[in-house]
CSV table of C-alpha atoms in Angstrom, one decimal:
chain,number,residue,atom,x,y,z
A,1,MET,CA,0.0,-0.1,0.1
A,2,THR,CA,1.3,3.5,-0.9
A,3,PHE,CA,0.2,7.0,0.2
A,4,THR,CA,1.0,10.5,-1.3
A,5,VAL,CA,2.8,13.0,0.9
A,6,PRO,CA,3.1,16.8,-0.3
A,7,ILE,CA,6.3,18.7,-0.3
A,8,ASP,CA,7.4,22.5,-0.2
A,9,ASN,CA,7.8,22.8,-3.8
A,10,GLY,CA,4.1,21.7,-4.5
A,11,ASP,CA,5.1,18.4,-5.8
A,12,SER,CA,4.4,15.2,-4.1
A,13,VAL,CA,6.0,11.9,-3.2
A,14,LYS,CA,4.7,8.5,-3.1
A,15,ILE,CA,5.9,6.5,0.2
A,16,ALA,CA,5.2,2.8,0.8
A,17,GLU,CA,3.6,1.8,4.0
A,18,GLU,CA,4.7,-1.0,5.9
A,19,GLU,CA,2.2,-3.7,6.2
A,20,SER,CA,1.2,-5.0,9.4
A,21,GLN,CA,2.9,-8.1,10.4
A,22,ARG,CA,1.3,-9.9,13.1
A,23,THR,CA,-0.2,-13.4,13.9
A,24,LEU,CA,-3.9,-13.2,13.2
A,25,TYR,CA,-4.6,-16.9,13.7
A,26,PRO,CA,-2.2,-19.7,14.6
A,27,TYR,CA,-1.0,-21.8,11.3
A,28,VAL,CA,1.7,-24.2,12.3
A,29,THR,CA,1.3,-25.3,16.1
A,30,GLY,CA,2.5,-27.6,18.7
A,31,THR,CA,0.4,-29.5,21.2
A,32,SER,CA,0.9,-30.3,24.8
A,33,ILE,CA,3.7,-29.6,27.1
A,34,VAL,CA,3.9,-31.7,30.6
A,35,ALA,CA,6.0,-30.6,33.2
A,36,ILE,CA,6.6,-31.8,36.7
A,37,LYS,CA,8.9,-31.0,39.9
A,38,TYR,CA,10.9,-33.9,41.0
A,39,LYS,CA,13.6,-34.1,43.8
A,40,ASP,CA,16.5,-32.8,42.1
A,41,GLY,CA,14.8,-30.3,39.8
A,42,VAL,CA,12.1,-30.1,37.0
A,43,LEU,CA,11.2,-32.5,34.2
A,44,MET,CA,9.5,-31.4,31.0
A,45,ALA,CA,8.2,-33.5,28.2
A,46,SER,CA,6.9,-32.4,24.7
A,47,ASP,CA,6.2,-34.1,21.4
A,48,MET,CA,8.0,-32.7,18.2
A,49,GLY,CA,5.2,-32.5,15.9
A,50,GLY,CA,3.8,-29.2,14.3
A,51,SER,CA,0.4,-29.1,12.7
A,52,TYR,CA,-0.4,-27.1,9.8
A,53,GLY,CA,-4.3,-26.7,10.6
A,54,SER,CA,-5.5,-30.5,11.0
A,55,THR,CA,-2.7,-31.8,8.8
A,56,LEU,CA,0.4,-33.1,10.9
A,57,ARG,CA,3.1,-31.3,8.5
A,58,TYR,CA,6.2,-31.3,10.5
A,59,LYS,CA,7.8,-34.2,12.9
A,60,ASN,CA,11.1,-32.5,13.9
A,61,ILE,CA,10.2,-29.3,15.7
A,62,GLU,CA,11.9,-28.8,19.2
A,63,ARG,CA,9.5,-26.9,21.4
A,64,VAL,CA,11.8,-27.1,24.9
A,65,LYS,CA,14.7,-24.6,25.1
A,66,ALA,CA,17.2,-23.7,27.8
A,67,ILE,CA,17.2,-20.2,28.8
A,68,GLY,CA,20.0,-18.5,30.6
A,69,LYS,CA,21.7,-20.6,33.1
A,70,HIS,CA,18.8,-21.6,35.3
A,71,SER,CA,15.6,-21.9,33.2
A,72,LEU,CA,13.8,-24.1,30.9
A,73,LEU,CA,11.1,-23.0,28.6
A,74,GLY,CA,8.4,-25.1,26.6
A,75,ALA,CA,5.6,-23.9,24.5
A,76,SER,CA,2.2,-24.9,22.9
A,77,GLY,CA,0.7,-23.0,20.2
A,78,GLU,CA,2.1,-21.2,17.0
A,79,ILE,CA,5.7,-22.0,16.3
A,80,SER,CA,6.5,-18.7,14.7
A,81,ASP,CA,5.1,-16.9,17.8
A,82,PHE,CA,7.4,-19.1,19.9
A,83,GLN,CA,10.5,-18.2,17.9
A,84,GLU,CA,9.8,-14.5,18.5
A,85,ILE,CA,9.5,-15.3,22.2
A,86,LEU,CA,12.9,-16.9,22.2
A,87,ARG,CA,14.2,-13.6,20.3
A,88,TYR,CA,12.9,-11.6,23.2
A,89,LEU,CA,14.5,-14.1,25.8
A,90,ASP,CA,18.1,-13.8,23.8
A,91,GLU,CA,17.9,-10.2,24.1
A,92,LEU,CA,17.0,-10.3,27.6
A,93,THR,CA,19.7,-12.7,28.7
A,94,LEU,CA,22.3,-11.1,26.5
A,95,ASN,CA,21.6,-7.7,28.4
A,96,ASP,CA,21.6,-9.3,31.8
A,97,ASN,CA,25.1,-11.0,30.9
A,98,MET,CA,26.3,-7.8,29.8
A,99,TRP,CA,25.9,-6.1,33.5
A,100,ASP,CA,28.8,-8.6,34.5
A,101,ASP,CA,27.9,-8.3,37.9
A,102,GLY,CA,27.9,-12.1,39.1
A,103,ASN,CA,24.2,-12.3,39.0
A,104,SER,CA,22.0,-13.9,36.7
A,105,LEU,CA,18.2,-14.1,36.1
A,106,GLY,CA,16.5,-17.0,37.7
A,107,PRO,CA,13.4,-18.8,36.5
A,108,LYS,CA,11.1,-16.6,38.7
A,109,GLU,CA,12.2,-13.5,37.1
A,110,ILE,CA,11.9,-14.8,33.8
A,111,HIS,CA,8.5,-16.1,34.4
A,112,ASN,CA,7.3,-12.7,35.6
A,113,TYR,CA,9.0,-11.3,32.4
A,114,LEU,CA,7.2,-13.5,30.3
A,115,THR,CA,3.8,-12.9,32.0
A,116,ARG,CA,4.1,-9.1,31.3
A,117,VAL,CA,5.2,-9.9,27.6
A,118,MET,CA,2.0,-11.9,27.0
A,119,TYR,CA,-0.3,-9.5,28.9
A,120,ASN,CA,1.2,-6.5,27.1
A,121,ARG,CA,0.7,-8.2,23.6
A,122,ARG,CA,-2.8,-9.3,24.8
A,123,ASN,CA,-3.6,-5.6,25.5
A,124,LYS,CA,-2.5,-4.5,22.2
A,125,PHE,CA,-4.8,-7.1,20.4
A,126,ASP,CA,-1.7,-8.7,19.0
A,127,PRO,CA,-1.3,-11.7,21.2
A,128,LEU,CA,1.3,-14.3,20.9
A,129,TRP,CA,-0.4,-17.5,20.4
A,130,ASN,CA,1.2,-19.8,22.8
A,131,THR,CA,0.9,-21.3,26.4
A,132,LEU,CA,4.3,-21.4,28.0
A,133,VAL,CA,5.6,-23.5,30.7
A,134,LEU,CA,8.9,-22.1,32.5
A,135,GLY,CA,10.8,-24.3,34.8
A,136,GLY,CA,14.2,-23.8,36.8
A,137,VAL,CA,16.6,-24.4,39.8
A,138,LYS,CA,18.2,-21.6,41.5
A,139,ASN,CA,20.0,-21.6,44.8
A,140,GLY,CA,18.8,-25.1,45.2
A,141,LYS,CA,15.1,-24.2,44.9
A,142,SER,CA,13.0,-25.6,42.1
A,143,TYR,CA,10.5,-23.5,40.3
A,144,LEU,CA,7.6,-24.3,37.8
A,145,GLY,CA,4.9,-22.1,36.3
A,146,MET,CA,3.1,-21.4,33.1
A,147,VAL,CA,1.6,-18.3,31.4
A,148,SER,CA,-1.3,-18.2,28.9
A,149,MET,CA,-1.5,-16.3,25.7
A,150,ILE,CA,-3.5,-13.6,27.6
A,151,GLY,CA,-1.2,-13.5,30.5
A,152,VAL,CA,-2.8,-15.5,33.0
A,153,SER,CA,0.0,-17.1,35.0
A,154,PHE,CA,0.5,-19.5,38.1
A,155,GLU,CA,2.9,-21.7,39.9
A,156,ASP,CA,2.4,-25.5,40.7
A,157,ASP,CA,4.0,-28.7,41.3
A,158,HIS,CA,3.1,-29.9,38.0
A,159,VAL,CA,1.5,-28.3,34.7
A,160,ALA,CA,0.3,-29.1,31.4
A,161,THR,CA,-0.8,-27.3,28.3
A,162,GLY,CA,-3.4,-28.0,25.6
A,163,PHE,CA,-4.9,-31.4,25.7
A,164,GLY,CA,-2.6,-32.3,28.5
A,165,ASN,CA,-4.5,-29.9,30.8
A,166,HIS,CA,-7.5,-32.3,30.5
A,167,LEU,CA,-5.9,-35.5,30.4
A,168,ALA,CA,-2.5,-35.6,32.0
A,169,ARG,CA,-3.4,-33.4,35.0
A,170,PRO,CA,-5.6,-36.1,36.6
A,171,ILE,CA,-2.9,-38.6,36.3
A,172,LEU,CA,-0.4,-36.1,37.9
A,173,ARG,CA,-2.7,-35.3,40.6
A,174,ASP,CA,-3.0,-39.0,41.6
A,175,GLU,CA,0.5,-40.2,41.1
A,176,TRP,CA,3.0,-37.2,41.7
A,177,HIS,CA,4.8,-36.9,44.9
A,178,ALA,CA,7.6,-34.5,46.0
A,179,ASP,CA,10.1,-37.2,46.4
A,180,LEU,CA,10.0,-38.6,42.8
A,181,SER,CA,13.4,-39.9,41.5
A,182,PHE,CA,14.3,-38.7,38.0
A,183,GLU,CA,13.6,-42.4,36.8
A,184,ASP,CA,10.1,-42.4,38.2
A,185,GLY,CA,9.5,-39.0,37.1
A,186,VAL,CA,10.5,-39.8,33.5
A,187,LYS,CA,8.2,-43.0,33.8
A,188,LEU,CA,5.1,-40.6,35.0
A,189,LEU,CA,5.6,-38.3,32.0
A,190,GLU,CA,6.0,-41.1,29.6
A,191,LYS,CA,2.5,-42.4,31.0
A,192,CYS,CA,1.1,-38.8,30.5
A,193,MET,CA,2.5,-38.5,26.7
A,194,ARG,CA,1.3,-42.1,26.0
A,195,VAL,CA,-2.4,-41.1,26.9
A,196,LEU,CA,-2.2,-37.7,24.9
A,197,LEU,CA,-0.8,-40.0,21.9
A,198,TYR,CA,-3.9,-42.0,22.2
A,199,ARG,CA,-6.3,-39.3,22.4
A,200,ASP,CA,-4.8,-36.2,20.9
A,201,ARG,CA,-5.0,-36.3,17.0
A,202,SER,CA,-2.2,-33.5,17.0
A,203,ALA,CA,0.4,-35.6,19.1
A,204,ILE,CA,2.9,-37.8,17.7
A,205,ASN,CA,5.0,-40.7,18.8
A,206,LYS,CA,8.3,-38.7,18.9
A,207,LEU,CA,9.3,-37.2,22.0
A,208,GLN,CA,12.1,-35.2,24.0
A,209,ILE,CA,12.3,-35.1,27.9
A,210,ALA,CA,14.5,-32.2,29.3
A,211,LYS,CA,15.5,-32.1,33.0
A,212,ILE,CA,17.2,-29.0,34.8
A,213,THR,CA,18.9,-29.2,37.9
A,214,GLU,CA,21.7,-27.2,39.8
A,215,GLU,CA,24.1,-28.5,37.2
A,216,GLY,CA,22.3,-27.3,34.3
A,217,VAL,CA,20.0,-28.3,31.4
A,218,THR,CA,20.0,-31.9,29.5
A,219,VAL,CA,17.5,-32.5,26.4
A,220,SER,CA,16.9,-36.1,25.6
A,221,GLN,CA,17.5,-37.3,22.0
A,222,PRO,CA,14.1,-37.8,20.4
A,223,TYR,CA,12.8,-41.3,20.8
A,224,SER,CA,9.3,-43.2,20.8
A,225,LEU,CA,7.3,-44.6,23.2
A,226,LYS,CA,6.0,-48.3,23.3
A,227,THR,CA,2.2,-48.2,22.3
A,228,PHE,CA,-0.6,-50.8,22.3
A,229,TRP,CA,-3.5,-50.5,19.8
A,230,GLU,CA,-5.4,-53.6,20.2
A,231,PHE,CA,-7.9,-52.1,22.4
A,232,SER,CA,-11.6,-52.8,21.6
A,233,SER,CA,-12.5,-49.1,21.7
A,234,PHE,CA,-9.8,-48.3,19.1
A,235,HIS,CA,-11.3,-50.9,16.7
A,236,ASN,CA,-14.9,-49.7,17.1
A,237,PRO,CA,-15.0,-46.4,18.9
A,238,THR,CA,-18.6,-45.5,18.6
A,239,ALA,CA,-19.8,-49.0,20.0
A,240,GLY,CA,-22.6,-48.3,22.0
A,241,ALA,CA,-22.9,-44.5,21.5
A,242,GLU,CA,-26.2,-43.2,20.9
A,243,GLY,CA,-27.2,-42.6,17.3
A,244,SER,CA,-24.1,-44.5,15.9
A,245,TRP,CA,-24.1,-46.7,13.3
């Protein structure tokens, strides 16, 4: 689009107006993130699918990233908006490092920052279409919280986004406890991810599990879960349903 601006000698000049660049609707999206505290830190699980509408188009998208020295971030929702958030956080951590004062941002500070970013963009009617999970460990204290695309945030011992908020949280409420070992924590996350794989059409059987402790962040190589598809309800899902064939 162009518009005309008059100048002093009576002529005019055409100037191109920049087109608005914003996410009006999510196009390539990732599904659930599931995260828990365990005795040494925080564990976070994510599959690697990226859906283009209802088509599972990409199968190698990493949605869990280390942030600074003490934090781990996972995201559901629009992948391009997640990349924009990572750019914001790169600038934040770089600016923090440039102070060179021996201190560094912890997970609570980064979670508060993300809450302000999401709420600010929501107020501009230009939201970042993501739900974010932020976990970390600093000074021996584990931290886990989440923030929605409109800036609603909270902390908890276990959190989940997307379908996981409906299907994984009941499992976590029943089976999570504060003294979980790393091995038991991984098994609990795998159980949640297996349930999501069975029930969420956007989930794929290729996942990563990340952990963060005082020593730093470790993200596993992608791997697949063992599954069982011979349940009778899978063969005839509408059996007994009212009005079904």
